[in-house]
Coordinates of C-alpha atoms and ligand atoms in Angstrom, one line a residue:
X8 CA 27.5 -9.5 -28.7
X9 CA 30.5 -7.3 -29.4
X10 CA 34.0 -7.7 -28.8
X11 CA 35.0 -4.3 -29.3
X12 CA 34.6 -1.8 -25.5
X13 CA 33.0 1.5 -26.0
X14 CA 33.6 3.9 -23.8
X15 CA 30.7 6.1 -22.4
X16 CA 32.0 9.3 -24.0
X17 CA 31.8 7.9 -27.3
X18 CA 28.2 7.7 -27.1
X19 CA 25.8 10.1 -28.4
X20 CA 22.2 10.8 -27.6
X21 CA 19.5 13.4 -28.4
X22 CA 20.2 17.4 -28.2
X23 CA 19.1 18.7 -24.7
X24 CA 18.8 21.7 -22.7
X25 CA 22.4 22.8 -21.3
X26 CA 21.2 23.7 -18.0
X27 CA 18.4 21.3 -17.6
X28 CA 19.4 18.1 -19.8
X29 CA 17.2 15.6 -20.8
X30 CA 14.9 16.7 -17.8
X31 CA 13.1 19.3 -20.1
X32 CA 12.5 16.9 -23.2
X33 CA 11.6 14.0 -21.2
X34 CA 9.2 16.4 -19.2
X35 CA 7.7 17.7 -22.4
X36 CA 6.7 14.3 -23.6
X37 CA 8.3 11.3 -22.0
X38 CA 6.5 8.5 -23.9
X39 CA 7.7 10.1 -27.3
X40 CA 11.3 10.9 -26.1
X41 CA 11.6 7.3 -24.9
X42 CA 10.7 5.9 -28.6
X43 CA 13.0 8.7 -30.3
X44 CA 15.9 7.7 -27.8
X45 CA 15.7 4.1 -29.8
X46 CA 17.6 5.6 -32.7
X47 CA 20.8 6.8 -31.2
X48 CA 22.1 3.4 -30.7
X49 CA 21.4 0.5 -28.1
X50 CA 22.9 2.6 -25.3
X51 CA 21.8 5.9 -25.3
X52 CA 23.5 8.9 -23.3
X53 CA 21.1 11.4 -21.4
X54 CA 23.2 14.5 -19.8
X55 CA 21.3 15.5 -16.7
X56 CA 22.7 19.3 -17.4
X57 CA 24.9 21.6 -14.9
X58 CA 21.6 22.7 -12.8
X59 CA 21.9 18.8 -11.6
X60 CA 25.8 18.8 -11.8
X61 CA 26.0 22.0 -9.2
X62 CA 22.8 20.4 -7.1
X63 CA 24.4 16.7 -7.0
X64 CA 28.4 18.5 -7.2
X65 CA 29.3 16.2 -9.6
X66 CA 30.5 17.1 -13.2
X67 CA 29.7 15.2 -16.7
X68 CA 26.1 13.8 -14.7
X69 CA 24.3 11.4 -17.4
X70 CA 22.1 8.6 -17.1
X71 CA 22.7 5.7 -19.2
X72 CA 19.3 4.1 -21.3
X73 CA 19.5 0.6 -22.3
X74 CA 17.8 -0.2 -25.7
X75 CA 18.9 -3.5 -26.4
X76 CA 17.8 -6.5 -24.3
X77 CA 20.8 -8.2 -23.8
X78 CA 21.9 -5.9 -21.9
X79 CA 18.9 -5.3 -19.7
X80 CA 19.0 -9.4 -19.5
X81 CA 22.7 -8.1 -18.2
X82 CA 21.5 -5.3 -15.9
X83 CA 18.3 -7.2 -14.1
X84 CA 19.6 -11.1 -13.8
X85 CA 23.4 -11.9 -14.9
X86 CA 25.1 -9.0 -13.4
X87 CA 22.2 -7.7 -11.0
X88 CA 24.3 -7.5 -7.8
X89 CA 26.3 -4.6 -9.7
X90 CA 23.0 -2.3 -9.8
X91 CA 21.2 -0.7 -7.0
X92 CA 18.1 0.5 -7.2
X93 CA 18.9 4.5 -7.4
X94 CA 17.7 7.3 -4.8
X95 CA 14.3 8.1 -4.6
X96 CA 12.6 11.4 -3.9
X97 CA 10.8 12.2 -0.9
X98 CA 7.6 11.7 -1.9
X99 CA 8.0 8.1 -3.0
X100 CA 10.4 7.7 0.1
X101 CA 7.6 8.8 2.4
X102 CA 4.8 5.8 0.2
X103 CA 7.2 3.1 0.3
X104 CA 9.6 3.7 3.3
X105 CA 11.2 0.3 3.8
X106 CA 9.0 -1.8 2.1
X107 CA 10.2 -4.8 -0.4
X108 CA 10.3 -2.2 -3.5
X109 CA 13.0 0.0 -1.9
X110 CA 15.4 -2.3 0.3
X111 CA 18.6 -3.9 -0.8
X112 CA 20.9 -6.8 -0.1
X113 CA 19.9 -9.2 2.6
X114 CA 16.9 -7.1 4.1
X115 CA 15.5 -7.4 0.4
X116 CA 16.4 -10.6 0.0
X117 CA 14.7 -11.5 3.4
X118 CA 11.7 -9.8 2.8
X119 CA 11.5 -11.5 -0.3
X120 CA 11.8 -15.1 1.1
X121 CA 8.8 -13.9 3.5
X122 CA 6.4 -12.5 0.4
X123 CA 7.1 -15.1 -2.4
X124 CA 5.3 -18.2 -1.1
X125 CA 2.2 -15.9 0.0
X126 CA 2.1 -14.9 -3.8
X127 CA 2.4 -18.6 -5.2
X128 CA 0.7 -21.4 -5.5
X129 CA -2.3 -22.3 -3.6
X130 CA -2.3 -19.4 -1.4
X131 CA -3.0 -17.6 -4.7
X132 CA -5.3 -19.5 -6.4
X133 CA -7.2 -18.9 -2.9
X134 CA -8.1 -15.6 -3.7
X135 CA -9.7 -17.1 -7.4
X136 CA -13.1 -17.3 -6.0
X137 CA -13.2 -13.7 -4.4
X138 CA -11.7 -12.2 -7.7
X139 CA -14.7 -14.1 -10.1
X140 CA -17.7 -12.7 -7.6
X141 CA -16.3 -9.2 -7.6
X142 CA -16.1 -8.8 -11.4
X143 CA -19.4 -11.0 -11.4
X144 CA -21.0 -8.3 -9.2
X145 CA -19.6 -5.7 -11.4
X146 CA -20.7 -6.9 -14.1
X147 CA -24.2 -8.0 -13.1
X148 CA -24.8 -4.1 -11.6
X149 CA -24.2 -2.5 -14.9
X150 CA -27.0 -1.9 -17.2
X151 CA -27.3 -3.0 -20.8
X152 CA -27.3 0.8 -22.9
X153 CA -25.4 2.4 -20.2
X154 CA -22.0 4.6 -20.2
X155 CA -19.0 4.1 -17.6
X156 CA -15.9 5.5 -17.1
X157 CA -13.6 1.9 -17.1
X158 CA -11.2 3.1 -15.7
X159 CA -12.7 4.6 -12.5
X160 CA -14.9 1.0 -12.5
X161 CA -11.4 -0.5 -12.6
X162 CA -9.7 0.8 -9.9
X163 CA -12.7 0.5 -7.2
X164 CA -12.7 -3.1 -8.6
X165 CA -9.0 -3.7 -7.9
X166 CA -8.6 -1.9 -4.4
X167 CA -11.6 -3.8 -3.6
X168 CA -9.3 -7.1 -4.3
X169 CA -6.5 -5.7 -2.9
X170 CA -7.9 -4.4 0.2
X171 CA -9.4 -7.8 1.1
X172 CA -6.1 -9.5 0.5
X173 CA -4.2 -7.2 2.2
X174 CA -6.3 -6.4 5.6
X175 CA -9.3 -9.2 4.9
X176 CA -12.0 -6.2 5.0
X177 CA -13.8 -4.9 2.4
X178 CA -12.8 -1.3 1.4
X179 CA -16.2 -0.1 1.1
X180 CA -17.0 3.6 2.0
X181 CA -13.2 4.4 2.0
X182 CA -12.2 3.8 -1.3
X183 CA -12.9 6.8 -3.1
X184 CA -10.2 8.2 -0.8
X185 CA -8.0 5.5 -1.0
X186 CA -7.9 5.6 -5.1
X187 CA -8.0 9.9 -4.8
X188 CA -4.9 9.3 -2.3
X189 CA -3.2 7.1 -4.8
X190 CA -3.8 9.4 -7.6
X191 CA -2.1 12.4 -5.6
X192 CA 0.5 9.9 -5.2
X193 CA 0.7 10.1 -9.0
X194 CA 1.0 13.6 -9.7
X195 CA 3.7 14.3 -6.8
X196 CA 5.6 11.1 -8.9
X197 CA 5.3 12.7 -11.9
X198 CA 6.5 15.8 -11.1
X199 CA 9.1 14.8 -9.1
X200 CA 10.7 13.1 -12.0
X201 CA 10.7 15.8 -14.3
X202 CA 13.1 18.1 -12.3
X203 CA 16.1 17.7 -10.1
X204 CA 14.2 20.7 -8.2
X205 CA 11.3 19.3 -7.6
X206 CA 13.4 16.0 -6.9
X207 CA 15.2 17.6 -4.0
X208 CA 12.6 19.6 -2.6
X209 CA 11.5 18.3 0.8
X210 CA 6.9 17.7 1.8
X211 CA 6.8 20.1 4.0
X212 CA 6.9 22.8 1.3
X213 CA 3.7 23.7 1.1
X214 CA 2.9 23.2 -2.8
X215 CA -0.5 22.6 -3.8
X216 CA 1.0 19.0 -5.0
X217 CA 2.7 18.2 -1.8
X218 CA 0.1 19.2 0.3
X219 CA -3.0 17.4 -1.4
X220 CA 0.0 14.2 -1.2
X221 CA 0.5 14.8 2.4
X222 CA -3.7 14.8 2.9
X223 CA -3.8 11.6 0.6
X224 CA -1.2 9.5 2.8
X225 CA -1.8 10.8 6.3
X226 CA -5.3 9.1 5.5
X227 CA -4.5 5.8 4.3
X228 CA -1.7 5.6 6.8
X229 CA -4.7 6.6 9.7
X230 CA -6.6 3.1 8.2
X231 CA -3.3 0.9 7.8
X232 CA -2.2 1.5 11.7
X233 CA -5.8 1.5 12.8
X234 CA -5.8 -2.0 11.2
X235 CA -2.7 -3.3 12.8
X236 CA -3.7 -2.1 16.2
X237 CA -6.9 -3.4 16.2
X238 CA -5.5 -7.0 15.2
X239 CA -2.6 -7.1 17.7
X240 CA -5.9 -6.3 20.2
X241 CA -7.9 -9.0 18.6
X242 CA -5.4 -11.4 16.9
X243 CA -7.7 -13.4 14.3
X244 CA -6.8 -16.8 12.3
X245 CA -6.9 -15.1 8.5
X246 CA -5.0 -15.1 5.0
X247 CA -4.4 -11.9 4.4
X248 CA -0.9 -10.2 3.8
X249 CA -1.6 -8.2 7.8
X250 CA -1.4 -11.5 9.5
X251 CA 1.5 -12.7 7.4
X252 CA 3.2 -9.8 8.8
X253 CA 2.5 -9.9 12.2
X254 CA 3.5 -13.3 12.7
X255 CA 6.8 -12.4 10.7
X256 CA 10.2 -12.1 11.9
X257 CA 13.0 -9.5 10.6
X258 CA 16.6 -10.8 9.6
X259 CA 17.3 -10.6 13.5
X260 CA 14.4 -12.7 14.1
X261 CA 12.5 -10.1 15.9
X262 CA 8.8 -9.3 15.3
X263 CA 7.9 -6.6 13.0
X264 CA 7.5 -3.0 14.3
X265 CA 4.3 -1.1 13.7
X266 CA 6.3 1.0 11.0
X267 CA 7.9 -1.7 9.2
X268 CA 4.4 -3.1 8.8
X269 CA 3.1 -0.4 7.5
X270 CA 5.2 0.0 4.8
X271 CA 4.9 -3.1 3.8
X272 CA 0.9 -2.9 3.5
X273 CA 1.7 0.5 1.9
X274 CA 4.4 -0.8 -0.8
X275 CA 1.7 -3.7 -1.9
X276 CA -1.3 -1.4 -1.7
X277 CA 0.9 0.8 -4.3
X278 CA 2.4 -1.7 -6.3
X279 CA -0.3 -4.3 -6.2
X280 CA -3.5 -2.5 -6.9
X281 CA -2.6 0.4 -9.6
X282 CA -0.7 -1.2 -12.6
X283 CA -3.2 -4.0 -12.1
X284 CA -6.2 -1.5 -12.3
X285 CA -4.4 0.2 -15.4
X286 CA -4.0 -2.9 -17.4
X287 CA -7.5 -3.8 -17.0
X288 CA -8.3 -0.5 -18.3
X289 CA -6.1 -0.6 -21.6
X290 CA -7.6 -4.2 -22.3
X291 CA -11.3 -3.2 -22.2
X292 CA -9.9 -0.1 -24.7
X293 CA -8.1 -2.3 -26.7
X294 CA -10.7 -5.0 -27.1
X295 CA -13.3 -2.3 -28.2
X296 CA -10.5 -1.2 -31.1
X297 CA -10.6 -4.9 -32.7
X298 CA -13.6 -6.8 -33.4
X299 CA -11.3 -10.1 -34.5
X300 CA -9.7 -10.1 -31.0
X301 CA -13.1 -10.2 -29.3
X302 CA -14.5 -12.6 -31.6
X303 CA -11.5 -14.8 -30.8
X304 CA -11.7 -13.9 -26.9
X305 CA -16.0 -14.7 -27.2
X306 CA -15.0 -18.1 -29.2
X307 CA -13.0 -18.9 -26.3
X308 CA -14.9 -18.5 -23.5
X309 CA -17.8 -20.1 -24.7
X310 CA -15.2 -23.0 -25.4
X311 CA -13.8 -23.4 -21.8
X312 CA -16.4 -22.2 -19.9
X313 CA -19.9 -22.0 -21.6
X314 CA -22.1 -20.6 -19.0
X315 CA -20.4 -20.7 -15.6
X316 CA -17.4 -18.6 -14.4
X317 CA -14.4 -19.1 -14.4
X318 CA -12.1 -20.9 -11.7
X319 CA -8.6 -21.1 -11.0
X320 CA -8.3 -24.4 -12.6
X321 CA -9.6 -22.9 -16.1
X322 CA -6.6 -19.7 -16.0
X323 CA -4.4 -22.2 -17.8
X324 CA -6.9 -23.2 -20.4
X325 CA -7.5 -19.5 -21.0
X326 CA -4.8 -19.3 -23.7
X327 CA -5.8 -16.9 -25.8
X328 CA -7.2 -14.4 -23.1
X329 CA -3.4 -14.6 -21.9
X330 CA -2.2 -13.8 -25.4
X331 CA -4.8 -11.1 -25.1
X332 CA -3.4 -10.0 -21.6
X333 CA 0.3 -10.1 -22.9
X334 CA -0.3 -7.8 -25.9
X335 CA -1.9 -5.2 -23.8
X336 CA 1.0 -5.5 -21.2
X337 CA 3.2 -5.1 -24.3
X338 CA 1.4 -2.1 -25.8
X339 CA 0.6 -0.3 -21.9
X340 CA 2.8 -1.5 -19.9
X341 CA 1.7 0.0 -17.0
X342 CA 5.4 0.2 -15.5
X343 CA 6.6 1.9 -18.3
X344 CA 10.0 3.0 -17.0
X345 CA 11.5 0.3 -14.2
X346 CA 13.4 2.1 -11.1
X347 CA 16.3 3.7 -12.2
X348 CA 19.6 1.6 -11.6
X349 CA 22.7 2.6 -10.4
X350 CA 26.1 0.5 -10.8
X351 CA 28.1 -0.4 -7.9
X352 CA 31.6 -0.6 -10.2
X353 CA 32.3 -0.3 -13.5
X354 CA 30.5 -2.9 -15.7
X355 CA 31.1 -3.9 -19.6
X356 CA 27.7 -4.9 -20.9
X357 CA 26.8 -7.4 -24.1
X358 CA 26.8 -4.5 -26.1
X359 CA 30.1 -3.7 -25.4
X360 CA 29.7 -0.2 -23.7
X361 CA 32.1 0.0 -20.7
X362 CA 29.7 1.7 -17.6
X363 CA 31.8 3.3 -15.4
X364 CA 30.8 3.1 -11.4
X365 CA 28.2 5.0 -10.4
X366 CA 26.3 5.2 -13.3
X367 CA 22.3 5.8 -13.5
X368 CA 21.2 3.2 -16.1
X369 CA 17.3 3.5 -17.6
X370 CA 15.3 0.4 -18.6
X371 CA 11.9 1.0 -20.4
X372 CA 9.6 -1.2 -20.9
X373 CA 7.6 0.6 -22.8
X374 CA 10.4 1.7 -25.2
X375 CA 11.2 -1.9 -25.5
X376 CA 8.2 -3.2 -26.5
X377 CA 7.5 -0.4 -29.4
X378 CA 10.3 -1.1 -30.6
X379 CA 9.6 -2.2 -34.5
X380 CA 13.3 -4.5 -34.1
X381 CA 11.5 -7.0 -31.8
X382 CA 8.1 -6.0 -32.6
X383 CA 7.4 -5.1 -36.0
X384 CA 4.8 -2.9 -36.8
X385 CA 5.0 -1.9 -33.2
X386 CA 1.2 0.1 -32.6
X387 CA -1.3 -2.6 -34.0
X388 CA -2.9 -4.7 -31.7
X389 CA -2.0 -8.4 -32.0
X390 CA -2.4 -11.2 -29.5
X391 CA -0.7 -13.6 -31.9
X392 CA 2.3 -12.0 -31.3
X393 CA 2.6 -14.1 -28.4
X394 CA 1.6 -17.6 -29.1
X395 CA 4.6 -20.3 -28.5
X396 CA 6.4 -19.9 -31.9
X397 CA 6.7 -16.1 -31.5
X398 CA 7.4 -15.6 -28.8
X399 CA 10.5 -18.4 -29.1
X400 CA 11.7 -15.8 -32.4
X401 CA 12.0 -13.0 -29.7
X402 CA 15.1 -12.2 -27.2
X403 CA 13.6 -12.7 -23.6
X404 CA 14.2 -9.3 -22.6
X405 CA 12.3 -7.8 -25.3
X406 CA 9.1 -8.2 -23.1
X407 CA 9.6 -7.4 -19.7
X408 CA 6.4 -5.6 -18.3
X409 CA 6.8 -7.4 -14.6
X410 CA 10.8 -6.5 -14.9
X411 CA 13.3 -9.2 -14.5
X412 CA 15.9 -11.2 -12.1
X413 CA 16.0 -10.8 -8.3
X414 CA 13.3 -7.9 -8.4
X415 CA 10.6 -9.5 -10.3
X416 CA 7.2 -8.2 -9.8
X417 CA 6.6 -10.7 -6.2
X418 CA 2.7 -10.1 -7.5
X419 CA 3.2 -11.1 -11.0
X420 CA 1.3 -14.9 -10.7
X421 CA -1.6 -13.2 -8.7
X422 CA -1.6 -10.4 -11.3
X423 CA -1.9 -12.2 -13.6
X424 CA -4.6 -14.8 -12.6
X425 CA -7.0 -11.7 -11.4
X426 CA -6.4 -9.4 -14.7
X427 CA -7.3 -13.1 -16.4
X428 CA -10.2 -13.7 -14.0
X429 CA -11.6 -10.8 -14.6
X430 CA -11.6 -10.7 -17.8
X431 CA -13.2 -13.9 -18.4
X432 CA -15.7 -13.4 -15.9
X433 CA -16.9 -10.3 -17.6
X434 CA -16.5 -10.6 -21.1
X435 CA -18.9 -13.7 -20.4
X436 CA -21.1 -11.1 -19.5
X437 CA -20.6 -7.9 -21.9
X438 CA -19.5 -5.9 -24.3
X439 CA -17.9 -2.5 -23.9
X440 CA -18.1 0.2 -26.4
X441 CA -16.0 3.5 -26.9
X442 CA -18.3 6.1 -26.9
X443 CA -17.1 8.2 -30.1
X444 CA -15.4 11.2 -30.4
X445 CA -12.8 10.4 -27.5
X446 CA -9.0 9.7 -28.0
X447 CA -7.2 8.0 -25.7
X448 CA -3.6 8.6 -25.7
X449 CA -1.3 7.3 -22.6
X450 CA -0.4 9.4 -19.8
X451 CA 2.6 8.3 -17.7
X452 CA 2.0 9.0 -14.8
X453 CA 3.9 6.1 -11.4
X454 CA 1.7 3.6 -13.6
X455 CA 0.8 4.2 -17.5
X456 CA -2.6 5.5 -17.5
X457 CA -5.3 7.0 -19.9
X458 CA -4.6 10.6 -20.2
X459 CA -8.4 12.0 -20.1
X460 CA -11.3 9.2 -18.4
X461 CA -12.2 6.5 -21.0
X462 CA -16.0 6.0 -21.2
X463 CA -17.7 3.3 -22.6
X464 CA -20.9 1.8 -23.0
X465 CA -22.3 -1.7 -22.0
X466 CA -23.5 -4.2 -24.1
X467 CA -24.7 -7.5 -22.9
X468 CA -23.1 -10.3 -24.8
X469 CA -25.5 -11.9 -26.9
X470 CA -26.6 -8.6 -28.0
X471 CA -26.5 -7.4 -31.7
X472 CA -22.9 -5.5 -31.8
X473 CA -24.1 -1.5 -32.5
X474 CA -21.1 -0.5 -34.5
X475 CA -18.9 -3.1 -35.1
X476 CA -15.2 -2.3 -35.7
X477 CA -13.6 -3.6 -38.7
X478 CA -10.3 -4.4 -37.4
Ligands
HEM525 C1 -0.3 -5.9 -14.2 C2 0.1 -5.8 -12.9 C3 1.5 -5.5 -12.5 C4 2.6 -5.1 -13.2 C5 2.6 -4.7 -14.7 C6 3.7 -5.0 -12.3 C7 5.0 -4.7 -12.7 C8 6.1 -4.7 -11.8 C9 7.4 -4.4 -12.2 C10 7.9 -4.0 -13.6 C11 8.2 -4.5 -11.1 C12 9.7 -4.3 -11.1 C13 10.1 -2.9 -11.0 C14 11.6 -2.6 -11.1 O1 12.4 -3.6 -11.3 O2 12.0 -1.4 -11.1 C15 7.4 -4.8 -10.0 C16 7.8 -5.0 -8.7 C17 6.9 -5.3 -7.7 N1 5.6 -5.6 -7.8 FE1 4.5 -5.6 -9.4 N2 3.3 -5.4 -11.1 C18 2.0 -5.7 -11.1 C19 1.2 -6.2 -10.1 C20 1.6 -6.5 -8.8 C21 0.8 -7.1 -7.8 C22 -0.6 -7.6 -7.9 C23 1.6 -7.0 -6.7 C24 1.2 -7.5 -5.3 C25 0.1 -7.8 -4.8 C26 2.9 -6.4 -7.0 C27 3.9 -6.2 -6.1 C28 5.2 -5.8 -6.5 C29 6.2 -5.6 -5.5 C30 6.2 -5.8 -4.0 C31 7.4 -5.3 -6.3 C32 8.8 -5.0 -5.8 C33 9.6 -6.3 -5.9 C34 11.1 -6.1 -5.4 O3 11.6 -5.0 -5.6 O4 11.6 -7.1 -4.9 N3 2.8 -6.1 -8.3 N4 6.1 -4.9 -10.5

């Protein structure tokens, strides 16, 4: 890309806070900072100000944010075993422990050999029928007139998948916890990344935040060891992610411990559940902003499937439902920052900048995918965007809502095949409506969420649309 090297201090970024850095603006708003970031060139410099410089004893502290994709193609696949995942805070240290998300080097890249076949392939298109009669269910119990919140609907709907291919029980009863556990989970996140403070300070100070987190996770840790005792008592013949574990070996070839197991079932609870949940959400918003894309997504269905639901053999003839899916990853990515990474040694990237070792590099996909040089006219929704020929125009890494190289989203096939599954199965069904007078604007919290609850109404489909957008 460019033959010249640039050296980090001749970057430039946007102003920020002395003493604070970029922590205060990105606090503020960090959706809109991301996007203004986007004009200072294609890598930006973010000082982390001398409050992080005395806490971390390190002078000129910046982290590095990577706007063009080449060089996140650079960062995540060609150069990846130059980049670490960075340090996490306590809170996220205390979800995740030593689960897949967090682990390096061989222990990730075992770990990874043991996960990856469970989330291809036949094992995945297992779960098809159990995804279809959920969102059947769902869509059968609601009423024709009557108002939901989708995105509450969503994530019972998801942890009910989840739990089942996780533990092979049904959540039932629990899950109000569960998804109030998760959202603690959130707000502890959030905060912790908005001040090197709040990053360093330990769980046992007793914040409101911290405590409610603590409450959250000492109950869904209660169910995840009651489950793994209980099957080491009773071992059962099953598909779920549990067994897969407990007949797992580490890199030493011994059996998993109770703890490692439990992170593990914690990590994909986490990661596998909530983003999912979230993009469901943002699709039902989006396809009630656009009465083409439904139109198109109706056509469709009645196409490939007429009256029955769908199966796992029908997810590839679903092509515009996954152009459908794609945009709204695009629009609400619902990882709309990846980890932070941190080089190992100094690293030139495509762009030419010259990284020196140590450095904290930011990828965004949500900054990415807004931006108007790959995406043009960045906020309208448009599944055409991604049909064969477009998507060929683009770089790769202009699009990178399950992240990229060696740390992939594991989940991104069965992601994938349950967000299209579900959306299928119930847009066979109905219609849903934004109930006027709300606007939705996204929150981001660990996962890119609606900032205030999004309610809709129902509409069976073959109903008389109420008030049809014109878009
Ligand atoms: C729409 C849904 C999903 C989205 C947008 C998503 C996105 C992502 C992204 C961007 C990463 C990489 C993060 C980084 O590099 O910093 C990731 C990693 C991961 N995801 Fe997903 N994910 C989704 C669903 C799932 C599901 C369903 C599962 C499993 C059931 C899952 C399990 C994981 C795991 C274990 C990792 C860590 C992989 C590693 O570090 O090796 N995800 N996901």
């Amino acid at each position: 890309m460019m033959n010249q090297t640039i050296p980090v201090t001749s970057l430039s970024g946007p102003p920020v806070s002395r003493w604070f850095g970029f922590f205060s603006e990105f606090r503020h708003d960090s959706l809109d900072f991301l996007l203004r970031c986007q004009t200072y060139g294609e890598v930006v410099k973010l000082p982390m100000g001398q409050m992080a410089e005395i806490i971390f004893r390190h002078s000129d502290l910046a982290m590095y944010f990577l706007n063009h994709p080449d060089d996140v193609k650079h960062v995540l696949v060609t150069n990846q075993q130059n980049y670490t995942k960075s340090q996490v805070p306590p809170g996220e240290a205390r979800v995740f422990g030593k689960g897949v998300i967090h682990t390096e080097g061989e222990t990730h890249h075992h770990q990874r050999r043991l996960f990856l076949p469970f989330f291809h392939g036949d094992h995945v298109t297992s779960y098809a029928g159990l995804i279809t009669e959920k969102a059947a269910a769902l869509a059968t119990r609601w009423h024709h007139g009557a108002t939901v919140d989708i995105g509450r609907e969503m994530i019972q709907l998801t942890l009910s998948i989840m739990w089942r291919l996780l533990f092979g029980r049904e959540v039932n009863s629990d899950a109000t916890q569960v998804a109030e556990a998760i959202m603690a989970g959130h707000r502890l996140h959030l905060e912790q990344y908005s001040s090197a403070l709040a990053w360093i300070m330990p769980l046992w100070v007793p914040t409101t935040r911290r405590r409610e987190f603590s409450r959250g996770q000492d109950f869904v840790d209660a169910k995840i060891r009651s489950y793994i005792q209980s099957r080491r008592a009773a071992p059962l013949e099953s598909q779920d992610l549990l067994a897969l574990l407990l007949a797992a070996t580490d890199e030493a070839g011994q059996p998993l411990s109770d703890q490692e197991i439990r992170d593990e079932l914690s990590t994909f609870l986490i990661a596998g559940q909530d983003p999912t949940a979230s993009a469901l959400t943002w699709i039902w918003f989006l396809l009630s902003q656009s009465q083409t894309v439904r139109a198109g997504l109706a056509h469709e269905l009645e196409t490939v499937l007429g009256n029955r639901l769908p199966t796992a053999a029908d997810v590839p003839r679903l092509v515009y439902t996954k152009m459908i899916w794609d945009e709204s990853l695009r629009l609400y990515p619902p990882a709309w920052l990846l980890h932070a990474r941190k080089s190992r040694a100094e690293d030139r990237l495509p762009s030419g900048v010259l990284l020196p070792a140590g450095s904290r590099v930011f990828l965004s996909p949500w900054s990415m995918h807004r931006n108007p040089r790959w995406f043009p006219d960045p906020t309208r929704f448009d599944p055409d965007r991604f049909s064969p020929e477009a998507k060929e125009a683009r770089p790769v890494f202009s699009y990178l809502p399950f992240g990229g190289g060696g740390r992939r989203c594991v989940g991104e096939s069965f992601a994938e095949m349950e967000g299209l599954l579900v959306l299928a199965t119930m847009a066979s069904k109905v219609r849903l409506r934004l109930v006027d007078g709300q606007t939705i604007l996204p929150d981001p919290l660990m996962t890119l969420k609606p900032k205030v609850p999004v309610h809709m109404t129902i509409e069976s489909v073959g109903t008389p649309e109420r008030h049809p957008t014109t878009a």
